[in-house]
């Protein structure tokens, strides 16, 4: 075990969320709050983590899976009692425990690392991270002596009027030296307004034992925002969104309208790409340089190359290479690969298909389970008839084929390279290379029929 471990408190119910889901599993910026905390702990240098679970323990444990140990707090008797449950997991550990809460999704790993370094440099047995809040209501207040040393923490419900006026609050984040921490936890009592074992009391006890206790004020009071309600969650969401967009803009991405742009932290975007309004980018989406994305684009787990222009479009679990133009009203579905210089769109759906270099699918077309070569032109209203009500079949179209408008290609079927397909055909048989495939009723003209009809 390294010198620094994280103990993350995530056993509480989160009553004020009024949810079936445990609070720490609610998502902010597309990621569970607890996952944000785990990631921040990792970034701060905590290779080992102990997550305290209790309410809906199995669900929370499933999320933690493989990212750290868990310790069960069967009954939630307070934050001090919660940390005690890490005793077994940290048996024999000598070093610093960084205590974090699972409901603070805006934590920043770099800031936590600085906090740990300040704690280490001070040689204190315990250091609390504090913040100055204009409205400190609800938080524990930091009690300092005349010299500015931290004497202890008093909870809102236990505070005197004078103490309630203190604006320096307890963020709930601490560095505590082990094994001393567990020795002091063992002496906690629960005679306070909430009848709980308060972790906060550890500081006063350490002071009384003559140990050094420190307090570091964070500049970033947003970072320590604890989420207790859906309303607070929406505030955190807005802060996170702004941070993500700021970072992207700093890295050379143009965001036309941050207020209508929703990008998850996991998304990567190259330089000089422009994001137009009403755009959602989610999951493992990666976008290259010099693209124009949106207006009205949603991509989930999509890989996009350079210099693409994609507007009024929804794509998920697919890949778009370079110099592609798509939209408006295009749906790119899973297992689709769109190669370089393809043009797609208006009103086109592509599913589980490969579309080769420079191919055009310009209007009102459905391509499903197909392998289309390069330089193919699909006319307006073409349909690959891929489903026979029992099975899906593939359509193969060779390079440079020209498929006339309103063609049905009934799969399984192969149209070889350099072919023409007559407009309005329903193609059920393979078409050999260099052939014309045509399958439609012949036209008959009846001379004078219309005139006679009008005059009858
Ligand atoms: C706590 C602090 C308070 C601080 C605030 C910061 C105490 C006594 N008070 O108050 O000084 O200002 O956090 O947000 O520590 N939890 C458990 N098991 C329990 C109780 C809580 O795992 O038995 C977890 C909760 O799930 C939550 C975290 O600990 O993630 C904090 O608990 P919460 O009840 O929200 O504490 P606060 O009253 O906000
Ligand atoms: Ca809280």
CSV table of N, CA and C in Angstrom, one decimal, residues 319-409:
chain,number,residue,atom,x,y,z
A,319,UNK,N,-18.3,5.0,-36.8
A,319,UNK,CA,-17.1,5.7,-37.1
A,319,UNK,C,-17.3,6.5,-38.4
A,320,UNK,N,-16.8,7.8,-38.4
A,320,UNK,CA,-16.9,8.6,-39.6
A,320,UNK,C,-15.4,9.1,-39.8
A,321,UNK,N,-14.9,8.8,-41.0
A,321,UNK,CA,-13.5,9.2,-41.3
A,321,UNK,C,-13.4,10.7,-41.7
A,322,UNK,N,-12.4,11.0,-42.6
A,322,UNK,CA,-12.1,12.4,-42.9
A,322,UNK,C,-13.0,13.0,-44.0
A,323,UNK,N,-13.2,14.3,-44.0
A,323,UNK,CA,-13.8,15.0,-45.1
A,323,UNK,C,-15.2,14.5,-45.4
A,324,UNK,N,-15.9,14.1,-44.4
A,324,UNK,CA,-17.3,13.6,-44.7
A,324,UNK,C,-18.3,14.8,-44.5
A,325,UNK,N,-19.3,14.8,-45.3
A,325,UNK,CA,-20.4,15.8,-45.1
A,325,UNK,C,-21.7,15.0,-44.9
A,326,UNK,N,-22.4,15.3,-43.8
A,326,UNK,CA,-23.6,14.6,-43.6
A,326,UNK,C,-24.6,15.6,-42.9
A,327,UNK,N,-25.9,15.4,-43.4
A,327,UNK,CA,-27.0,16.1,-42.8
A,327,UNK,C,-27.6,17.0,-43.9
A,328,UNK,N,-28.8,17.6,-43.7
A,328,UNK,CA,-29.5,17.5,-42.4
A,328,UNK,C,-30.3,16.2,-42.4
A,329,UNK,N,-30.7,15.8,-41.2
A,329,UNK,CA,-31.6,14.7,-40.9
A,329,UNK,C,-30.9,13.3,-41.3
A,330,UNK,N,-29.9,13.0,-40.6
A,330,UNK,CA,-29.2,11.8,-40.8
A,330,UNK,C,-29.1,11.0,-39.5
A,331,UNK,N,-29.3,9.7,-39.6
A,331,UNK,CA,-29.1,8.8,-38.5
A,331,UNK,C,-28.1,7.7,-38.8
A,332,UNK,N,-27.0,7.8,-38.1
A,332,UNK,CA,-25.9,6.8,-38.2
A,332,UNK,C,-25.9,5.9,-37.1
A,333,UNK,N,-26.2,4.6,-37.3
A,333,UNK,CA,-26.4,3.6,-36.3
A,333,UNK,C,-25.2,2.7,-36.1
A,334,UNK,N,-25.3,1.9,-35.0
A,334,UNK,CA,-24.1,1.1,-34.6
A,334,UNK,C,-23.5,0.3,-35.7
A,335,UNK,N,-22.2,0.1,-35.6
A,335,UNK,CA,-21.4,-0.7,-36.5
A,335,UNK,C,-21.4,-0.2,-38.0
A,336,UNK,N,-21.4,1.1,-38.0
A,336,UNK,CA,-21.3,1.7,-39.4
A,336,UNK,C,-19.9,2.4,-39.5
A,337,UNK,N,-19.3,2.2,-40.7
A,337,UNK,CA,-18.1,3.0,-40.9
A,337,UNK,C,-18.3,3.8,-42.2
A,338,UNK,N,-18.1,5.1,-42.1
A,338,UNK,CA,-18.3,6.0,-43.2
A,338,UNK,C,-16.8,6.4,-43.6
A,339,UNK,N,-16.4,6.0,-44.8
A,339,UNK,CA,-15.0,6.3,-45.2
A,339,UNK,C,-14.9,7.8,-45.7
A,340,UNK,N,-13.7,8.1,-46.1
A,340,UNK,CA,-13.3,9.5,-46.4
A,340,UNK,C,-14.2,10.0,-47.6
A,341,UNK,N,-14.5,11.3,-47.5
A,341,UNK,CA,-15.1,12.1,-48.6
A,341,UNK,C,-16.5,11.6,-48.9
A,342,UNK,N,-17.2,10.9,-48.0
A,342,UNK,CA,-18.6,10.5,-48.3
A,342,UNK,C,-19.5,11.7,-48.1
A,343,UNK,N,-20.6,11.7,-48.9
A,343,UNK,CA,-21.7,12.7,-48.7
A,343,UNK,C,-23.0,12.0,-48.3
A,344,UNK,N,-23.6,12.4,-47.2
A,344,UNK,CA,-24.8,11.7,-46.8
A,344,UNK,C,-25.9,12.7,-46.5
A,345,UNK,N,-27.0,12.6,-47.1
A,345,UNK,CA,-28.0,13.3,-46.6
A,345,UNK,C,-28.8,14.0,-47.0
A,346,UNK,N,-30.0,14.4,-47.3
A,346,UNK,CA,-31.0,14.7,-46.3
A,346,UNK,C,-31.8,13.4,-46.1
A,347,UNK,N,-32.2,13.1,-44.9
A,347,UNK,CA,-33.1,12.0,-44.5
A,347,UNK,C,-32.5,10.7,-45.0
A,348,UNK,N,-31.4,10.3,-44.4
A,348,UNK,CA,-30.8,9.1,-44.7
A,348,UNK,C,-30.5,8.3,-43.4
A,349,UNK,N,-30.7,7.0,-43.4
A,349,UNK,CA,-30.3,6.2,-42.2
A,349,UNK,C,-29.3,5.1,-42.7
A,350,UNK,N,-28.3,5.0,-41.9
A,350,UNK,CA,-27.3,3.9,-42.2
A,350,UNK,C,-27.0,3.1,-41.0
A,351,UNK,N,-27.2,1.8,-41.2
A,351,UNK,CA,-27.0,0.9,-40.0
A,351,UNK,C,-26.1,-0.3,-40.4
A,352,UNK,N,-25.2,-0.6,-39.5
A,352,UNK,CA,-24.3,-1.8,-39.6
A,352,UNK,C,-23.8,-2.0,-41.1
A,353,UNK,N,-23.2,-0.9,-41.6
A,353,UNK,CA,-22.8,-0.9,-43.0
A,353,UNK,C,-21.4,-0.2,-43.1
A,354,UNK,N,-20.8,-0.5,-44.2
A,354,UNK,CA,-19.6,0.2,-44.6
A,354,UNK,C,-19.9,1.0,-45.9
A,355,UNK,N,-19.5,2.3,-45.9
A,355,UNK,CA,-19.8,3.1,-47.0
A,355,UNK,C,-18.4,3.6,-47.5
A,356,UNK,N,-18.0,3.3,-48.7
A,356,UNK,CA,-16.7,3.5,-49.2
A,356,UNK,C,-16.4,4.9,-49.6
A,357,UNK,N,-15.1,5.1,-49.9
A,357,UNK,CA,-14.6,6.5,-50.2
A,357,UNK,C,-15.3,7.2,-51.3
A,358,UNK,N,-15.7,8.4,-51.0
A,358,UNK,CA,-16.3,9.3,-52.0
A,358,UNK,C,-17.7,8.9,-52.5
A,359,UNK,N,-18.3,7.9,-51.8
A,359,UNK,CA,-19.7,7.5,-52.2
A,359,UNK,C,-20.7,8.5,-51.7
A,360,UNK,N,-21.8,8.6,-52.5
A,360,UNK,CA,-22.8,9.6,-52.2
A,360,UNK,C,-24.1,8.9,-51.9
A,361,UNK,N,-24.7,9.3,-50.8
A,361,UNK,CA,-26.1,8.8,-50.4
A,361,UNK,C,-26.9,10.1,-50.1
A,362,UNK,N,-27.3,10.8,-51.2
A,362,UNK,CA,-27.7,12.2,-50.9
A,362,UNK,C,-29.1,12.3,-50.4
A,363,UNK,N,-30.1,11.5,-50.7
A,363,UNK,CA,-31.4,11.8,-50.3
A,363,UNK,C,-32.3,10.6,-50.0
A,364,UNK,N,-33.0,10.6,-48.9
A,364,UNK,CA,-34.1,9.7,-48.6
A,364,UNK,C,-33.8,8.3,-48.8
A,365,UNK,N,-32.8,7.8,-48.1
A,365,UNK,CA,-32.3,6.4,-48.4
A,365,UNK,C,-32.1,5.7,-47.1
A,366,UNK,N,-32.3,4.3,-47.2
A,366,UNK,CA,-32.0,3.5,-46.0
A,366,UNK,C,-31.0,2.5,-46.5
A,367,UNK,N,-29.9,2.5,-45.7
A,367,UNK,CA,-28.8,1.5,-46.0
A,367,UNK,C,-28.6,0.7,-44.7
A,368,UNK,N,-29.0,-0.6,-44.8
A,368,UNK,CA,-28.8,-1.5,-43.6
A,368,UNK,C,-28.1,-2.7,-44.0
A,369,UNK,N,-27.1,-3.2,-43.2
A,369,UNK,CA,-26.4,-4.4,-43.4
A,369,UNK,C,-25.8,-4.5,-44.8
A,370,UNK,N,-25.1,-3.5,-45.1
A,370,UNK,CA,-24.5,-3.3,-46.5
A,370,UNK,C,-23.0,-3.0,-46.5
A,371,UNK,N,-22.4,-3.5,-47.6
A,371,UNK,CA,-21.0,-3.1,-47.9
A,371,UNK,C,-21.0,-2.4,-49.2
A,372,UNK,N,-20.8,-1.1,-49.1
A,372,UNK,CA,-20.9,-0.3,-50.4
A,372,UNK,C,-19.5,0.2,-50.7
A,373,UNK,N,-19.1,0.0,-51.9
A,373,UNK,CA,-17.7,0.3,-52.4
A,373,UNK,C,-17.5,1.8,-52.5
A,374,UNK,N,-16.4,2.2,-53.2
A,374,UNK,CA,-16.1,3.6,-53.3
A,374,UNK,C,-16.7,4.2,-54.6
A,375,UNK,N,-16.9,5.5,-54.6
A,375,UNK,CA,-17.4,6.1,-55.8
A,375,UNK,C,-18.8,5.7,-56.2
A,376,UNK,N,-19.5,5.2,-55.3
A,376,UNK,CA,-20.9,4.7,-55.7
A,376,UNK,C,-21.8,5.9,-55.6
A,377,UNK,N,-22.8,6.0,-56.4
A,377,UNK,CA,-23.9,7.0,-56.3
A,377,UNK,C,-25.2,6.3,-56.1
A,378,UNK,N,-25.8,6.6,-55.0
A,378,UNK,CA,-27.2,6.0,-54.8
A,378,UNK,C,-28.1,7.1,-55.0
A,379,UNK,N,-29.1,6.9,-55.9
A,379,UNK,CA,-30.1,7.9,-56.2
A,379,UNK,C,-31.0,8.2,-55.1
A,380,UNK,N,-31.9,9.1,-55.3
A,380,UNK,CA,-32.9,9.4,-54.2
A,380,UNK,C,-33.8,8.2,-53.9
A,381,UNK,N,-34.0,8.0,-52.7
A,381,UNK,CA,-35.1,7.0,-52.3
A,381,UNK,C,-34.7,5.5,-52.5
A,382,UNK,N,-33.4,5.2,-52.3
A,382,UNK,CA,-33.0,3.8,-52.4
A,382,UNK,C,-33.1,3.1,-51.1
A,383,UNK,N,-33.5,1.8,-51.2
A,383,UNK,CA,-33.7,1.0,-49.9
A,383,UNK,C,-33.0,-0.3,-50.1
A,384,UNK,N,-32.2,-0.6,-49.1
A,384,UNK,CA,-31.7,-2.0,-49.0
A,384,UNK,C,-32.7,-2.8,-48.2
A,385,UNK,N,-33.3,-3.8,-48.8
A,385,UNK,CA,-34.3,-4.6,-48.2
A,385,UNK,C,-33.6,-5.7,-47.4
A,386,UNK,N,-33.3,-5.4,-46.2
A,386,UNK,CA,-32.4,-6.3,-45.5
A,386,UNK,C,-33.0,-7.3,-44.6
A,387,UNK,N,-34.4,-7.2,-44.4
A,387,UNK,CA,-35.0,-8.0,-43.4
A,387,UNK,C,-36.2,-8.8,-44.0
A,388,UNK,N,-36.2,-10.1,-43.8
A,388,UNK,CA,-37.3,-10.9,-44.4
A,388,UNK,C,-38.3,-11.4,-43.3
A,389,UNK,N,-38.2,-10.7,-42.2
A,389,UNK,CA,-39.1,-10.9,-41.1
A,389,UNK,C,-38.6,-12.0,-40.2
A,390,UNK,N,-37.5,-12.8,-40.6
A,390,UNK,CA,-36.8,-13.7,-39.7
A,390,UNK,C,-35.4,-13.4,-39.6
A,391,UNK,N,-34.7,-13.1,-40.7
A,391,UNK,CA,-33.3,-12.8,-40.7
A,391,UNK,C,-32.9,-11.6,-41.4
A,392,UNK,N,-31.7,-11.0,-41.0
A,392,UNK,CA,-31.2,-9.9,-41.7
A,392,UNK,C,-30.2,-10.4,-42.8
A,393,UNK,N,-30.2,-9.8,-44.0
A,393,UNK,CA,-29.2,-10.3,-45.0
A,393,UNK,C,-28.4,-9.1,-45.5
A,394,UNK,N,-27.3,-9.4,-46.1
A,394,UNK,CA,-26.4,-8.2,-46.6
A,394,UNK,C,-26.6,-7.9,-48.0
A,395,UNK,N,-26.4,-6.6,-48.3
A,395,UNK,CA,-26.3,-6.1,-49.7
A,395,UNK,C,-24.9,-5.7,-49.9
A,396,UNK,N,-24.4,-6.1,-51.1
A,396,UNK,CA,-23.0,-5.7,-51.5
A,396,UNK,C,-23.1,-4.9,-52.8
A,397,UNK,N,-22.5,-3.7,-52.8
A,397,UNK,CA,-22.5,-2.9,-54.0
A,397,UNK,C,-21.0,-2.6,-54.3
A,398,UNK,N,-20.6,-2.9,-55.5
A,398,UNK,CA,-19.2,-2.7,-55.9
A,398,UNK,C,-18.9,-1.3,-56.2
A,399,UNK,N,-17.6,-1.0,-56.4
A,399,UNK,CA,-17.1,0.4,-56.7
A,399,UNK,C,-17.7,1.0,-57.9
A,400,UNK,N,-18.0,2.2,-57.9
A,400,UNK,CA,-18.5,3.0,-59.0
A,400,UNK,C,-19.8,2.6,-59.5
A,401,UNK,N,-20.6,1.9,-58.8
A,401,UNK,CA,-21.9,1.5,-59.3
A,401,UNK,C,-22.8,2.8,-59.2
A,402,UNK,N,-23.7,2.9,-60.2
A,402,UNK,CA,-24.7,4.0,-60.2
A,402,UNK,C,-26.1,3.4,-60.0
A,403,UNK,N,-26.6,3.6,-58.9
A,403,UNK,CA,-27.9,3.0,-58.5
A,403,UNK,C,-29.0,4.1,-58.7
A,404,UNK,N,-29.9,3.8,-59.7
A,404,UNK,CA,-30.9,4.8,-60.0
A,404,UNK,C,-31.9,5.1,-58.9
A,405,UNK,N,-32.7,6.2,-59.0
A,405,UNK,CA,-33.6,6.5,-57.9
A,405,UNK,C,-34.6,5.5,-57.6
A,406,UNK,N,-35.1,5.4,-56.4
A,406,UNK,CA,-36.2,4.6,-56.0
A,406,UNK,C,-36.0,3.1,-56.3
A,407,UNK,N,-34.8,2.7,-56.0
A,407,UNK,CA,-34.4,1.3,-56.2
A,407,UNK,C,-34.5,0.5,-54.9
A,408,UNK,N,-35.1,-0.7,-55.0
A,408,UNK,CA,-35.1,-1.6,-53.8
A,408,UNK,C,-34.0,-2.7,-54.2
A,409,UNK,N,-33.1,-2.9,-53.2
A,409,UNK,CA,-32.1,-4.0,-53.4
A,409,UNK,C,-32.5,-5.1,-52.4
